[in-house]
Structures are given as C-alpha cells and as structure tokens.
CSV table of C-alpha atoms in Angstrom, one decimal:
chain,number,residue,atom,x,y,z
C,1400,MET,CA,0.0,0.0,0.0
C,1401,ILE,CA,1.4,3.4,-1.0
C,1402,ARG,CA,1.8,5.8,1.9
C,1403,ILE,CA,1.2,9.5,1.1
C,1404,ALA,CA,1.7,12.6,3.2
C,1405,ILE,CA,-0.1,15.8,2.1
C,1406,LYS,CA,1.6,19.0,3.2
C,1407,ASN,CA,-1.5,21.2,3.6
C,1408,PRO,CA,-0.8,25.0,4.0
C,1409,SER,CA,-3.8,25.5,6.3
C,1410,PRO,CA,-2.5,26.6,9.7
C,1411,LEU,CA,-3.3,24.6,12.8
C,1412,GLY,CA,-5.6,26.5,15.2
C,1413,PRO,CA,-9.2,27.5,15.8
C,1414,ASN,CA,-9.7,28.7,12.2
C,1415,LEU,CA,-8.2,25.6,10.5
C,1416,GLU,CA,-11.5,24.5,9.0
C,1417,LYS,CA,-12.2,27.9,7.5
C,1418,TRP,CA,-9.3,27.6,5.1
C,1419,GLY,CA,-10.2,26.5,1.6
C,1420,ASP,CA,-6.9,24.5,1.5
C,1421,TYR,CA,-8.1,22.4,4.5
C,1422,HIS,CA,-11.1,21.1,2.6
C,1423,PHE,CA,-9.1,20.8,-0.7
C,1424,GLY,CA,-6.7,18.5,1.1
C,1425,LEU,CA,-9.4,16.4,2.7
C,1426,ALA,CA,-11.1,15.9,-0.6
C,1427,LEU,CA,-7.9,14.9,-2.3
C,1428,ALA,CA,-7.0,12.5,0.6
C,1429,ALA,CA,-10.5,10.9,0.4
C,1430,ALA,CA,-10.1,10.3,-3.3
C,1431,LEU,CA,-6.6,8.8,-2.9
C,1432,GLU,CA,-7.8,6.6,-0.1
C,1433,ALA,CA,-10.8,5.3,-2.1
C,1434,ARG,CA,-8.1,4.1,-4.6
C,1435,GLY,CA,-6.1,2.1,-2.0
C,1436,ALA,CA,-3.6,4.7,-0.8
C,1437,GLN,CA,-2.9,5.4,2.9
C,1438,VAL,CA,-2.9,9.2,3.4
C,1439,VAL,CA,-2.0,11.5,6.3
C,1440,GLN,CA,-2.3,15.3,6.4
C,1441,HIS,CA,0.5,17.5,7.7
C,1442,PHE,CA,-0.9,21.0,8.5
C,1443,TRP,CA,1.3,24.1,8.8
C,1444,PRO,CA,3.6,24.5,10.7
C,1445,GLU,CA,4.1,20.7,11.2
C,1446,TRP,CA,5.5,20.2,7.7
C,1447,ASP,CA,8.7,18.6,9.2
C,1448,ARG,CA,6.7,15.6,10.4
C,1449,ASP,CA,7.6,12.2,8.9
C,1450,ASP,CA,5.1,9.4,9.2
C,1451,GLY,CA,7.1,6.9,7.1
C,1452,GLU,CA,5.4,8.1,3.9
C,1453,ASP,CA,6.6,7.0,0.5
C,1454,ILE,CA,5.6,10.2,-1.3
C,1455,VAL,CA,5.1,13.8,-0.2
C,1456,ILE,CA,2.4,15.9,-2.0
C,1457,VAL,CA,2.8,19.6,-1.4
C,1458,LEU,CA,-0.3,21.8,-1.9
C,1459,ARG,CA,1.5,24.9,-3.0
C,1460,GLY,CA,-0.4,28.0,-1.9
C,1461,LYS,CA,1.0,30.4,0.7
C,1462,ARG,CA,3.7,28.0,1.9
C,1463,ASN,CA,6.8,26.7,0.2
C,1464,TYR,CA,8.6,23.5,1.1
C,1465,ARG,CA,12.0,22.1,0.1
C,1466,PRO,CA,11.6,18.3,-0.3
C,1467,SER,CA,14.1,15.7,0.7
C,1468,PRO,CA,15.7,13.9,-2.2
C,1469,ASP,CA,15.2,10.7,-0.3
C,1470,LYS,CA,11.4,10.8,-0.8
C,1471,LEU,CA,9.3,10.9,-3.9
C,1472,SER,CA,7.8,14.4,-4.1
C,1473,LEU,CA,5.0,16.1,-6.0
C,1474,MET,CA,4.1,19.8,-5.8
C,1475,TRP,CA,0.6,20.9,-7.0
C,1476,ILE,CA,0.5,24.6,-7.5
C,1477,ILE,CA,-3.1,25.7,-6.7
C,1478,SER,CA,-2.7,29.4,-6.0
C,1479,HIS,CA,-0.2,32.2,-5.9
C,1480,PRO,CA,1.7,31.1,-9.0
C,1481,ALA,CA,3.6,34.3,-9.3
C,1482,THR,CA,5.5,33.4,-6.1
C,1483,VAL,CA,6.8,30.0,-7.4
C,1484,LEU,CA,10.3,30.2,-9.0
C,1485,LEU,CA,11.6,27.6,-11.4
C,1486,ASP,CA,14.3,26.6,-8.9
C,1487,GLU,CA,11.5,25.6,-6.4
C,1488,MET,CA,9.9,23.5,-9.1
C,1489,ARG,CA,13.2,21.8,-10.0
C,1490,GLN,CA,13.5,20.3,-6.5
C,1491,TYR,CA,10.4,18.0,-7.1
C,1492,ASN,CA,10.0,14.8,-8.9
C,1493,ARG,CA,6.8,16.0,-10.4
C,1494,VAL,CA,5.1,19.4,-10.6
C,1495,LEU,CA,1.4,19.9,-11.3
C,1496,VAL,CA,0.3,23.4,-12.4
C,1497,ALA,CA,-3.3,24.4,-12.5
C,1498,SER,CA,-3.4,25.9,-16.0
C,1499,GLU,CA,-2.2,25.4,-19.6
C,1500,THR,CA,-0.9,28.9,-19.6
C,1501,HIS,CA,1.5,28.2,-16.7
C,1502,TYR,CA,2.4,24.8,-18.2
C,1503,ASP,CA,3.5,26.6,-21.5
C,1504,MET,CA,5.7,28.9,-19.4
C,1505,VAL,CA,7.5,25.9,-17.7
C,1506,ARG,CA,7.4,22.9,-20.1
C,1507,ASN,CA,10.6,23.7,-22.0
C,1508,ASP,CA,12.7,23.5,-18.9
C,1509,SER,CA,14.1,19.9,-19.2
C,1510,SER,CA,14.8,19.8,-15.4
C,1511,ILE,CA,11.1,20.2,-14.5
C,1512,ASN,CA,8.7,17.2,-14.9
C,1513,VAL,CA,5.4,19.1,-15.3
C,1514,ASP,CA,1.8,18.4,-16.1
C,1515,ILE,CA,-1.5,20.2,-15.9
C,1516,ALA,CA,-4.0,19.6,-13.1
C,1517,ARG,CA,-6.5,22.4,-12.9
C,1518,GLN,CA,-8.7,23.1,-9.9
C,1519,CYS,CA,-11.6,20.7,-9.4
C,1520,THR,CA,-14.5,19.9,-7.0
C,1521,ASP,CA,-15.7,17.2,-4.6
C,1522,ILE,CA,-18.5,15.6,-6.6
C,1523,SER,CA,-19.6,13.7,-3.5
C,1524,THR,CA,-20.5,17.0,-1.8
C,1525,PHE,CA,-21.1,19.5,-4.6
C,1526,ARG,CA,-24.1,18.4,-6.7
C,1527,ARG,CA,-27.5,19.5,-7.7
C,1528,GLN,CA,-29.8,19.4,-4.7
C,1529,SER,CA,-33.0,21.3,-5.5
C,1530,ASP,CA,-35.5,22.2,-8.2
C,1531,VAL,CA,-34.5,25.2,-10.3
C,1532,ALA,CA,-37.9,26.8,-9.6
C,1533,ALA,CA,-37.1,26.9,-5.9
C,1534,ARG,CA,-34.0,29.1,-6.3
C,1535,ARG,CA,-33.8,32.6,-5.2
C,1536,GLY,CA,-31.5,35.6,-5.5
C,1537,VAL,CA,-28.0,36.5,-6.6
C,1538,SER,CA,-25.1,35.7,-4.3
C,1539,PHE,CA,-21.5,36.7,-3.9
C,1540,VAL,CA,-19.4,34.5,-1.5
C,1541,ALA,CA,-16.4,36.6,-0.7
C,1542,ASN,CA,-14.5,38.6,2.0
C,1543,SER,CA,-13.8,42.2,1.1
C,1544,ARG,CA,-10.0,41.9,1.3
C,1545,GLY,CA,-10.2,45.6,2.0
C,1546,VAL,CA,-10.0,46.3,-1.7
C,1547,ARG,CA,-12.4,47.1,-4.5
C,1548,ARG,CA,-13.9,44.0,-6.0
C,1549,ASP,CA,-14.7,44.9,-9.6
C,1550,ILE,CA,-17.4,42.3,-10.1
C,1551,LEU,CA,-19.3,43.8,-7.1
C,1552,ALA,CA,-18.7,47.4,-8.1
C,1553,TRP,CA,-20.2,46.6,-11.6
C,1554,SER,CA,-23.2,44.9,-10.0
C,1555,GLN,CA,-23.8,48.0,-7.8
C,1556,GLU,CA,-23.6,50.3,-10.9
C,1557,ALA,CA,-26.1,48.1,-12.7
C,1558,GLY,CA,-28.5,48.3,-9.7
C,1559,THR,CA,-28.3,44.5,-9.0
C,1560,ARG,CA,-29.7,43.3,-5.7
C,1561,ILE,CA,-26.9,41.1,-4.3
C,1562,SER,CA,-26.6,39.0,-1.1
C,1563,ILE,CA,-23.1,38.8,0.2
C,1564,ILE,CA,-21.7,36.0,2.3
C,1565,GLY,CA,-18.4,37.2,3.8
C,1566,ARG,CA,-16.6,39.5,6.3
C,1567,HIS,CA,-15.1,43.0,6.5
C,1568,TRP,CA,-17.6,44.8,4.2
C,1569,LYS,CA,-18.6,47.4,6.7
C,1570,SER,CA,-15.7,49.7,6.1
C,1571,LEU,CA,-16.6,49.7,2.4
C,1572,GLY,CA,-20.1,50.8,3.1
C,1573,LEU,CA,-21.6,47.4,2.0
C,1574,GLN,CA,-22.5,45.8,5.3
C,1575,GLY,CA,-26.2,46.2,4.4
C,1576,LEU,CA,-25.8,43.6,1.6
C,1577,VAL,CA,-24.2,41.0,4.0
C,1578,VAL,CA,-26.7,38.2,5.0
C,1579,ARG,CA,-24.1,36.0,6.7
C,1580,ASP,CA,-20.5,36.4,7.6
C,1581,TYR,CA,-19.6,32.8,6.9
C,1582,VAL,CA,-21.0,29.6,5.4
C,1583,SER,CA,-19.3,26.3,6.3
C,1584,ASN,CA,-18.0,24.0,3.6
C,1585,ALA,CA,-20.7,21.5,4.5
C,1586,ASP,CA,-23.4,24.0,3.9
C,1587,LEU,CA,-21.9,25.6,0.8
C,1588,PRO,CA,-23.5,23.1,-1.7
C,1589,THR,CA,-27.0,23.7,-0.3
C,1590,PHE,CA,-26.4,27.5,-0.5
C,1591,TYR,CA,-25.2,27.4,-4.1
C,1592,GLY,CA,-28.0,25.0,-5.0
C,1593,THR,CA,-30.6,27.4,-3.8
C,1594,THR,CA,-29.3,30.6,-5.5
C,1595,ARG,CA,-30.3,31.6,-9.0
C,1596,LEU,CA,-27.0,33.1,-9.9
C,1597,THR,CA,-23.6,33.5,-8.2
C,1598,LEU,CA,-20.9,36.1,-8.9
C,1599,ASN,CA,-17.3,35.2,-9.1
C,1600,ASP,CA,-13.9,36.9,-9.6
C,1601,HIS,CA,-10.2,36.0,-9.6
C,1602,TRP,CA,-7.1,37.6,-8.2
C,1603,GLY,CA,-5.1,39.3,-10.9
C,1604,ASP,CA,-2.1,37.0,-10.7
C,1605,MET,CA,-4.4,33.9,-11.0
C,1606,SER,CA,-6.0,35.2,-14.2
C,1607,HIS,CA,-2.6,36.2,-15.6
C,1608,TYR,CA,-1.4,32.6,-15.1
C,1609,GLY,CA,-4.7,31.1,-16.3
C,1610,TYR,CA,-5.7,29.7,-12.9
C,1611,ILE,CA,-9.5,29.0,-12.7
C,1612,ASN,CA,-10.6,29.1,-9.1
C,1613,ASN,CA,-12.5,26.1,-7.6
C,1614,ARG,CA,-15.7,28.1,-7.1
C,1615,ILE,CA,-16.3,27.8,-10.8
C,1616,PHE,CA,-16.4,24.0,-10.6
C,1617,ASP,CA,-18.2,23.9,-7.2
C,1618,CYS,CA,-21.1,26.0,-8.7
C,1619,LEU,CA,-21.2,24.1,-12.0
C,1620,ALA,CA,-21.5,20.8,-10.0
C,1621,CYS,CA,-24.5,22.4,-8.2
C,1622,GLY,CA,-26.1,23.5,-11.5
C,1623,THR,CA,-25.7,27.1,-10.5
C,1624,PRO,CA,-25.1,29.7,-13.2
C,1625,ILE,CA,-22.1,32.0,-12.8
C,1626,LEU,CA,-21.4,35.6,-13.8
C,1627,THR,CA,-17.6,36.0,-13.6
C,1628,ASP,CA,-14.6,38.1,-14.7
C,1629,HIS,CA,-12.9,37.0,-17.9
C,1630,PHE,CA,-9.6,35.7,-19.1
C,1631,PRO,CA,-8.6,33.4,-22.1
C,1632,GLU,CA,-8.1,30.1,-20.3
C,1633,LEU,CA,-11.4,30.4,-18.5
C,1634,LYS,CA,-13.1,31.0,-21.8
C,1635,ALA,CA,-11.2,28.1,-23.4
C,1636,VAL,CA,-12.5,25.7,-20.8
C,1637,CYS,CA,-16.0,27.0,-20.3
C,1638,GLY,CA,-16.8,28.6,-23.6
C,1639,ASP,CA,-20.0,30.6,-23.7
C,1640,SER,CA,-21.7,28.6,-21.0
C,1641,LEU,CA,-20.7,31.1,-18.3
C,1642,LEU,CA,-21.8,34.8,-18.2
C,1643,TYR,CA,-18.8,37.1,-18.5
C,1644,ALA,CA,-18.1,40.7,-17.6
C,1645,HIS,CA,-15.0,43.0,-17.9
C,1646,ASP,CA,-16.7,46.3,-17.1
C,1647,ALA,CA,-20.0,47.7,-16.0
C,1648,ALA,CA,-21.5,47.7,-19.5
C,1649,SER,CA,-20.7,44.0,-20.1
C,1650,PHE,CA,-21.9,43.1,-16.6
C,1651,TRP,CA,-25.3,44.7,-17.4
C,1652,GLU,CA,-25.4,42.8,-20.8
C,1653,ALA,CA,-24.7,39.5,-19.0
C,1654,TYR,CA,-27.0,40.2,-16.2
C,1655,SER,CA,-29.8,41.0,-18.6
C,1656,ARG,CA,-29.3,37.7,-20.3
C,1657,PHE,CA,-29.7,36.0,-17.0
C,1658,LEU,CA,-32.9,37.9,-16.3
C,1659,ILE,CA,-34.5,37.4,-19.7
C,1660,ARG,CA,-33.2,34.0,-20.8
C,1661,TYR,CA,-32.8,32.1,-17.6
C,1662,PRO,CA,-33.9,28.7,-18.9
C,1663,GLU,CA,-31.2,28.9,-21.6
C,1664,VAL,CA,-28.6,30.0,-19.0
C,1665,ILE,CA,-29.5,27.0,-16.9
C,1666,GLU,CA,-29.4,24.6,-19.9
C,1667,LYS,CA,-25.9,25.9,-20.9
C,1668,THR,CA,-24.7,25.5,-17.3
C,1669,ASP,CA,-25.9,21.9,-17.2
C,1670,GLN,CA,-24.5,21.1,-20.6
C,1671,LEU,CA,-21.1,22.4,-19.7
C,1672,TRP,CA,-20.9,20.4,-16.4
C,1673,ASN,CA,-22.1,17.2,-18.2
C,1674,ARG,CA,-19.3,17.7,-20.7
C,1675,ILE,CA,-16.4,18.4,-18.3
C,1676,CYS,CA,-17.4,16.8,-14.9
C,1677,ARG,CA,-15.4,13.7,-15.6
C,1678,ASN,CA,-12.2,15.6,-15.7
C,1679,TYR,CA,-12.8,18.2,-13.0
C,1680,SER,CA,-13.3,16.1,-9.9
C,1681,PHE,CA,-10.9,15.0,-7.1
C,1682,ASP,CA,-11.4,11.5,-8.3
C,1683,ALA,CA,-9.8,12.4,-11.7
C,1684,ARG,CA,-6.9,14.2,-9.9
C,1685,ALA,CA,-6.3,11.2,-7.6
C,1686,GLU,CA,-6.2,8.9,-10.6
C,1687,GLN,CA,-3.8,11.2,-12.4
C,1688,ILE,CA,-1.4,11.3,-9.4
C,1689,LEU,CA,-1.6,7.5,-8.8
C,1690,ASP,CA,-1.1,6.8,-12.5
C,1691,TRP,CA,2.2,8.9,-12.3
C,1692,ILE,CA,3.3,7.0,-9.2
C,1693,GLY,CA,2.6,3.7,-10.9
C,1694,HIS,CA,4.2,4.5,-14.2
C,1695,GLY,CA,7.6,6.1,-14.2
C,1696,ALA,CA,7.8,7.8,-10.8
C,1697,SER,CA,10.4,5.3,-9.6
C,1698,GLU,CA,12.7,6.3,-12.5
C,1699,HIS,CA,12.5,9.9,-11.5
C,1700,LYS,CA,13.3,9.0,-7.9
C,1701,GLN,CA,16.4,7.1,-9.0
C,1702,THR,CA,17.8,10.1,-11.0
C,1703,ARG,CA,16.6,13.0,-8.8
C,1704,THR,CA,19.1,14.6,-6.5
C,1705,ALA,CA,19.1,17.8,-4.5
C,1706,LEU,CA,19.6,20.4,-7.3
C,1707,PRO,CA,21.7,23.5,-6.8
C,1708,LEU,CA,20.0,26.8,-7.0
C,1709,THR,CA,20.4,28.6,-10.4
C,1710,GLU,CA,18.0,31.5,-9.8
C,1711,ARG,CA,20.1,33.6,-7.4
C,1712,PRO,CA,18.0,36.0,-5.3
C,1713,ASP,CA,18.9,39.6,-5.5
C,1714,PRO,CA,21.3,40.0,-2.5
C,1715,VAL,CA,20.8,43.7,-2.2
C,1716,PHE,CA,17.0,43.3,-2.0
C,1717,ALA,CA,17.4,40.3,0.3
C,1718,GLU,CA,19.4,42.4,2.8
C,1719,ALA,CA,17.1,45.4,2.4
C,1720,ILE,CA,13.9,43.6,3.5
C,1721,PRO,CA,14.9,43.1,7.2
C,1722,SER,CA,16.2,46.7,7.2
C,1723,PHE,CA,12.8,48.0,6.1
C,1724,VAL,CA,11.1,45.9,8.8
C,1725,SER,CA,13.6,47.1,11.4
C,1726,GLU,CA,13.0,50.7,10.5
C,1727,LEU,CA,9.3,50.2,10.8
C,1728,ARG,CA,9.7,48.5,14.2
C,1729,ALA,CA,11.8,51.5,15.3
C,1730,ARG,CA,9.0,53.7,14.2
C,1731,GLY,CA,6.6,51.9,16.5
C,1732,ILE,CA,4.9,49.3,14.3
C,1733,THR,CA,5.0,46.0,16.3
C,1734,ARG,CA,2.2,44.0,14.5
C,1735,GLU,CA,2.5,42.2,11.2
C,1736,VAL,CA,3.7,44.6,8.6
C,1737,GLN,CA,1.2,45.4,5.9
C,1738,CYS,CA,3.2,45.4,2.6
C,1739,LEU,CA,2.1,46.6,-0.8
C,1740,HIS,CA,4.4,45.7,-3.7
C,1741,ILE,CA,4.0,47.9,-6.8
C,1742,PHE,CA,5.3,46.9,-10.2
C,1743,PRO,CA,6.7,43.6,-8.8
C,1744,THR,CA,9.5,41.5,-10.4
C,1745,THR,CA,9.2,37.8,-10.1
C,1746,ASP,CA,12.2,37.3,-7.9
C,1747,HIS,CA,11.4,40.1,-5.5
C,1748,THR,CA,7.8,38.8,-5.3
C,1749,ALA,CA,9.0,35.5,-4.1
C,1750,GLN,CA,11.4,37.1,-1.6
C,1751,LEU,CA,8.8,39.4,-0.1
C,1752,PHE,CA,6.0,36.7,-0.1
C,1753,ARG,CA,8.2,34.4,2.0
C,1754,SER,CA,9.4,37.1,4.4
C,1755,PRO,CA,8.2,36.4,8.0
C,1756,GLY,CA,6.2,39.2,9.6
C,1757,LEU,CA,4.9,40.6,6.3
C,1758,SER,CA,1.3,40.5,5.0
C,1759,TYR,CA,1.8,40.8,1.2
C,1760,LEU,CA,-0.3,42.3,-1.6
C,1761,SER,CA,1.0,43.2,-5.1
C,1762,ALA,CA,-0.3,45.6,-7.7
C,1763,GLY,CA,0.6,47.1,-11.1
C,1764,LEU,CA,-0.8,49.3,-13.9
C,1765,GLY,CA,-3.3,47.1,-15.8
C,1766,ARG,CA,-3.3,43.3,-15.8
C,1767,GLY,CA,-0.2,41.4,-15.0
C,1768,PRO,CA,1.4,38.8,-12.6
C,1769,TRP,CA,0.1,40.7,-9.5
C,1770,HIS,CA,-3.0,40.8,-7.4
C,1771,LEU,CA,-4.6,44.1,-8.3
C,1772,ALA,CA,-4.8,46.4,-11.4
C,1773,LEU,CA,-3.9,49.9,-10.3
C,1774,ASP,CA,-5.1,53.3,-11.5
C,1775,PRO,CA,-2.9,56.4,-10.6
C,1776,GLU,CA,-5.4,57.2,-7.7
C,1777,MET,CA,-5.2,53.7,-6.4
C,1778,SER,CA,-8.9,53.6,-6.1
C,1779,CYS,CA,-8.9,49.8,-6.1
C,1780,LEU,CA,-7.3,49.8,-2.7
C,1781,ALA,CA,-10.5,51.2,-1.2
C,1782,ASP,CA,-10.0,51.7,2.6
C,1783,ARG,CA,-6.8,49.8,3.0
C,1784,HIS,CA,-3.6,51.4,4.3
C,1785,TYR,CA,0.0,49.9,4.4
C,1786,ASP,CA,3.0,50.2,6.5
C,1787,LEU,CA,5.4,49.5,3.7
C,1788,ILE,CA,4.9,50.3,0.0
C,1789,ILE,CA,7.6,49.2,-2.3
C,1790,PHE,CA,8.0,50.4,-5.9
C,1791,ASP,CA,10.0,47.8,-7.8
C,1792,ASP,CA,10.3,47.8,-11.6
C,1793,LEU,CA,9.7,51.4,-12.7
C,1794,LYS,CA,9.9,50.6,-16.4
C,1795,ALA,CA,6.1,50.5,-16.3
C,1796,LEU,CA,6.2,54.3,-15.7
C,1797,GLU,CA,8.5,55.1,-18.5
C,1798,ASP,CA,5.7,55.7,-21.0
C,1799,GLN,CA,3.7,57.7,-18.6
C,1800,PRO,CA,3.8,61.5,-18.3
C,1801,THR,CA,5.5,63.1,-15.2
C,1802,SER,CA,2.1,64.1,-13.9
C,1803,VAL,CA,1.2,60.4,-13.6
C,1804,HIS,CA,4.5,59.7,-11.7
C,1805,ALA,CA,3.6,62.4,-9.2
C,1806,LYS,CA,0.0,61.3,-8.9
C,1807,ILE,CA,0.8,57.6,-8.2
C,1808,LEU,CA,3.5,58.5,-5.7
C,1809,ASP,CA,1.2,60.9,-3.8
C,1810,SER,CA,-1.5,58.2,-3.9
C,1811,ALA,CA,0.9,55.8,-2.4
C,1812,ARG,CA,1.7,58.2,0.4
C,1813,ARG,CA,-2.0,58.6,1.1
C,1814,LYS,CA,-2.2,54.9,1.5
C,1815,LEU,CA,0.5,54.7,4.2
C,1816,THR,CA,-0.2,54.2,7.9
C,1817,ARG,CA,0.9,56.9,10.2
C,1818,ASN,CA,4.5,55.6,10.6
C,1819,GLY,CA,4.8,53.9,7.3
C,1820,MET,CA,7.2,54.5,4.4
C,1821,VAL,CA,7.4,54.3,0.7
C,1822,VAL,CA,10.5,52.5,-0.8
C,1823,LEU,CA,11.8,53.1,-4.4
C,1824,PRO,CA,15.0,51.8,-6.1
C,1825,SER,CA,17.9,54.2,-5.7
C,1826,LYS,CA,17.8,55.0,-9.5
C,1827,ALA,CA,14.3,56.4,-9.0
C,1828,SER,CA,15.8,59.5,-7.3
C,1829,ALA,CA,16.2,60.9,-10.9
C,1830,LEU,CA,12.4,61.0,-11.4
C,1831,PRO,CA,11.1,64.6,-11.5
C,1832,ALA,CA,8.3,63.5,-9.3
C,1833,LEU,CA,10.8,63.1,-6.4
C,1834,THR,CA,12.3,66.5,-6.6
C,1835,GLY,CA,12.1,68.3,-3.3
C,1836,ARG,CA,10.6,65.4,-1.4
C,1837,GLN,CA,12.0,64.4,2.0
C,1838,SER,CA,13.9,61.1,1.6
C,1839,VAL,CA,16.9,59.1,2.9
C,1840,PRO,CA,19.0,56.3,1.4
C,1841,LEU,CA,18.6,52.8,3.0
C,1842,ASN,CA,20.3,49.6,1.7
C,1843,GLY,CA,20.5,50.8,-1.9
C,1844,HIS,CA,16.9,52.2,-2.0
C,1845,HIS,CA,15.3,55.6,-1.8
C,1846,ILE,CA,13.0,56.0,1.2
C,1847,LEU,CA,10.2,58.5,1.6
C,1848,MET,CA,10.0,58.6,5.4
C,1849,ALA,CA,6.5,59.7,6.0
C,1850,GLY,CA,3.1,59.5,4.4
C,1851,LEU,CA,0.6,62.3,3.9
C,1852,ASN,CA,-1.4,60.9,6.8
C,1853,SER,CA,1.4,61.5,9.3
C-alpha cells in the first residue's frame, strides 16, 4: 500500500476548517484513499513531520517547502503562481500546475517534470440538490480583502440586488448587503444549490497565469449559473456557458441575459458540467497522481538529487527587506507589517512573499502577474492602508507623463499608515516627481520617510 503525506498549507488553530486549502486537502485525501492509498495530512507549521510516507504531496499555496531527495515528491500549485520560482519546481520529482498557460511557461525546462492539473470539485458533496424553480436571488461569497472587487462594483452600478456572504464589508459601506459572515463548507453546496446566480472573480495573478478558481467548478456541479470576470483560459475551458463581464456595460449585458433568458442559461450550465465533470473532480486528480506514481515515478526517484539553485536571489534586496522591517519597528509598528508591492518583479515577489512578519499584496498598472490592477489614484485599494509600500520595476512608468508619476506617488503616500514608508529603487531618485521630497537612502533604496497621513 502506497503511503502519502499531504503537506497542507492551512495553519493549525481554531480557524483551521475555515481555510479552503483544508477542505481541498481532505477531498484529495479521500479520493486517494478510495483508490487504495494510505494518506496523512500535515498542516502548517508541522511540515517537518515524517510518518514513514513513500511520497510527499505539497499543496503549494502560501507555503513553500524544500523536499528531501530521499522521498518521492510532488508539488501541486493551486494558487499564488507568481511566487513560485523555477528553482523551487526543480526540487520536485513532479510538478502539477493548474493551467495550460502556466504549463506553457514551464514545459521547455528539461529539469522540470510538469503536467496540468486544474482546480476541481468534490462531486460527492457539490451536486444539484434542489429544483431550479425553488432558487432565489443573486449571491457573492467573498470577503472584502479591504480592496475594490470589480465584479461587485459593476453589479452595484447596474443596480443589481446582491446577497453577500463574507466578512469585512462594513468599512466599504456594503454591510447592508451581507446576509451571513460565513458559510461552512458542509453548507456551501446547499447554499449554491438554492441561489439563481452567483458572482465570481479572480485575483489578478491567478487570471494572468490562467488559474481557474475552484468556485467555478463547485457552482457548476451544483447546477448554479455563474457571472464571472474573464480571461482566455477560463473561456477556453467553459466557452459561452458562463456569463462574463469585464466592465459595468458588459456586466449589465450578461445580467440582462440572466434575467430574460434564464432557462437557456441553466441549460448551458448543465451542458457544460455534463461535458467536463469527468475531468474536474478530485477522483480524476487522484487517478492522475496515482497513475504517475505507478508509471515512471520510480525512474524519477532514482535520478533525482538535490539540485543547486540557479535563480540567485537579489542579494541587495534580500538584505534590504529586514532593514525595512527594522526601520518600521523602530517607528513603533509592532504588529505584522502590511506590505504593498507595486510593479513587482518575479524574484522580488518570491522574496517578499516568503518574508516572515509581512502581509503581502501586489499591484501594477493594468493586468499582470500581480494581485490588483492599479489606476494612478489607487482607487482599487479602497480603505486599505499599508506600513510598507515598495515600488520595484519602474519601467512601467517610462511611457507615462510626469504628472502620472507624481499622482501615483502621492496616492501611495496617502495609503500609508501613520508611521509607514514608501520605498523606491535608488535610481528612482532621478524621477522629476521626487524633486524636493523628504527622503533618505537605505540599503541601496530611496526611502520616503512619511506618508501624507502623518
């Protein structure tokens, strides 16, 4: 009997079962056990545990893990793809990425054994449970994140009546739409199954890398129509069976179709799920993993050794990060540092994301490998403020007029906490927008010492 340990990024504690990764891991474990494997879950931070397993499966979300060359190892990247460097992938016998887009970025590296395994759903739990005629309302299951959620903003502009399930909406003035703070995973299928339409969106880095979130497949399994944001891989998988929006006008067009042609929308939803359900369940993913273990995994184990790192982290930036944190501590910030990374580079994204004591969010102008699309006023950040705002690759500003440079810099300072600071590369000191501003050098960077809220 094959023994498998799943390294689950959900942290041990009272909120363990509220993490989506917790239920993801349980569903994968159940599917593997149904096919004869013996499975144990190791939750964060107990990833150093060894229960005599033959193979380690790492669910790569917020946590990274360096596997031992003595054990067969598989990493399944299910979220935060922008934080996973090629060097990390090279340490594994097998890497599963959750999109064809990401697969195409990686597959030509001969030292990475990669395949596609998109998100999926637990078909034993998520399934149609009620008559369509009994369904009511439009739902959005999401926490505010303290940032503007475009799909919700478009719905508000269209005058759509929405019921929100989630937390932290009061500061955005939307608490009146909240009907419940939280719905358990056990109750989620019933909730989806009794709503006429659900809204959905993706983090910017997920859509950039083509990662379709599991809410899509959960809702499809329940026969629930979806109105969602749009990116090419989602359209390639789901075609015109979903309702798509990219701005307020397209939202209204899609919502009108839902209102006027609901039987057709339901039919397309069911047809799509009937076509793809076989390939988007945890049963299918378990079979894929066990097939690899049974056919050729032993060859990879024999040839795999601990590979040297070839993607060298930027030493200047690596040394600067603790200096930034130390400066903030000296200024009286003792809690977890709220960090906003603007125009991020891949290497610096990985370094900041892994830094202890930092809560990380990334942003850039337009769509890209970051969480949020910025405008110069940073309106997408809504009510959020940050202790540390780092500008990274300033090439994105080269084609912008000086007035935009000044506007985005002043917007950043307005988003600082009282004792926060803005960090720019030292070469940014030549930008006209910085002329006359109070700043000091620190570890090869240009520091604006105070925000406009000070």
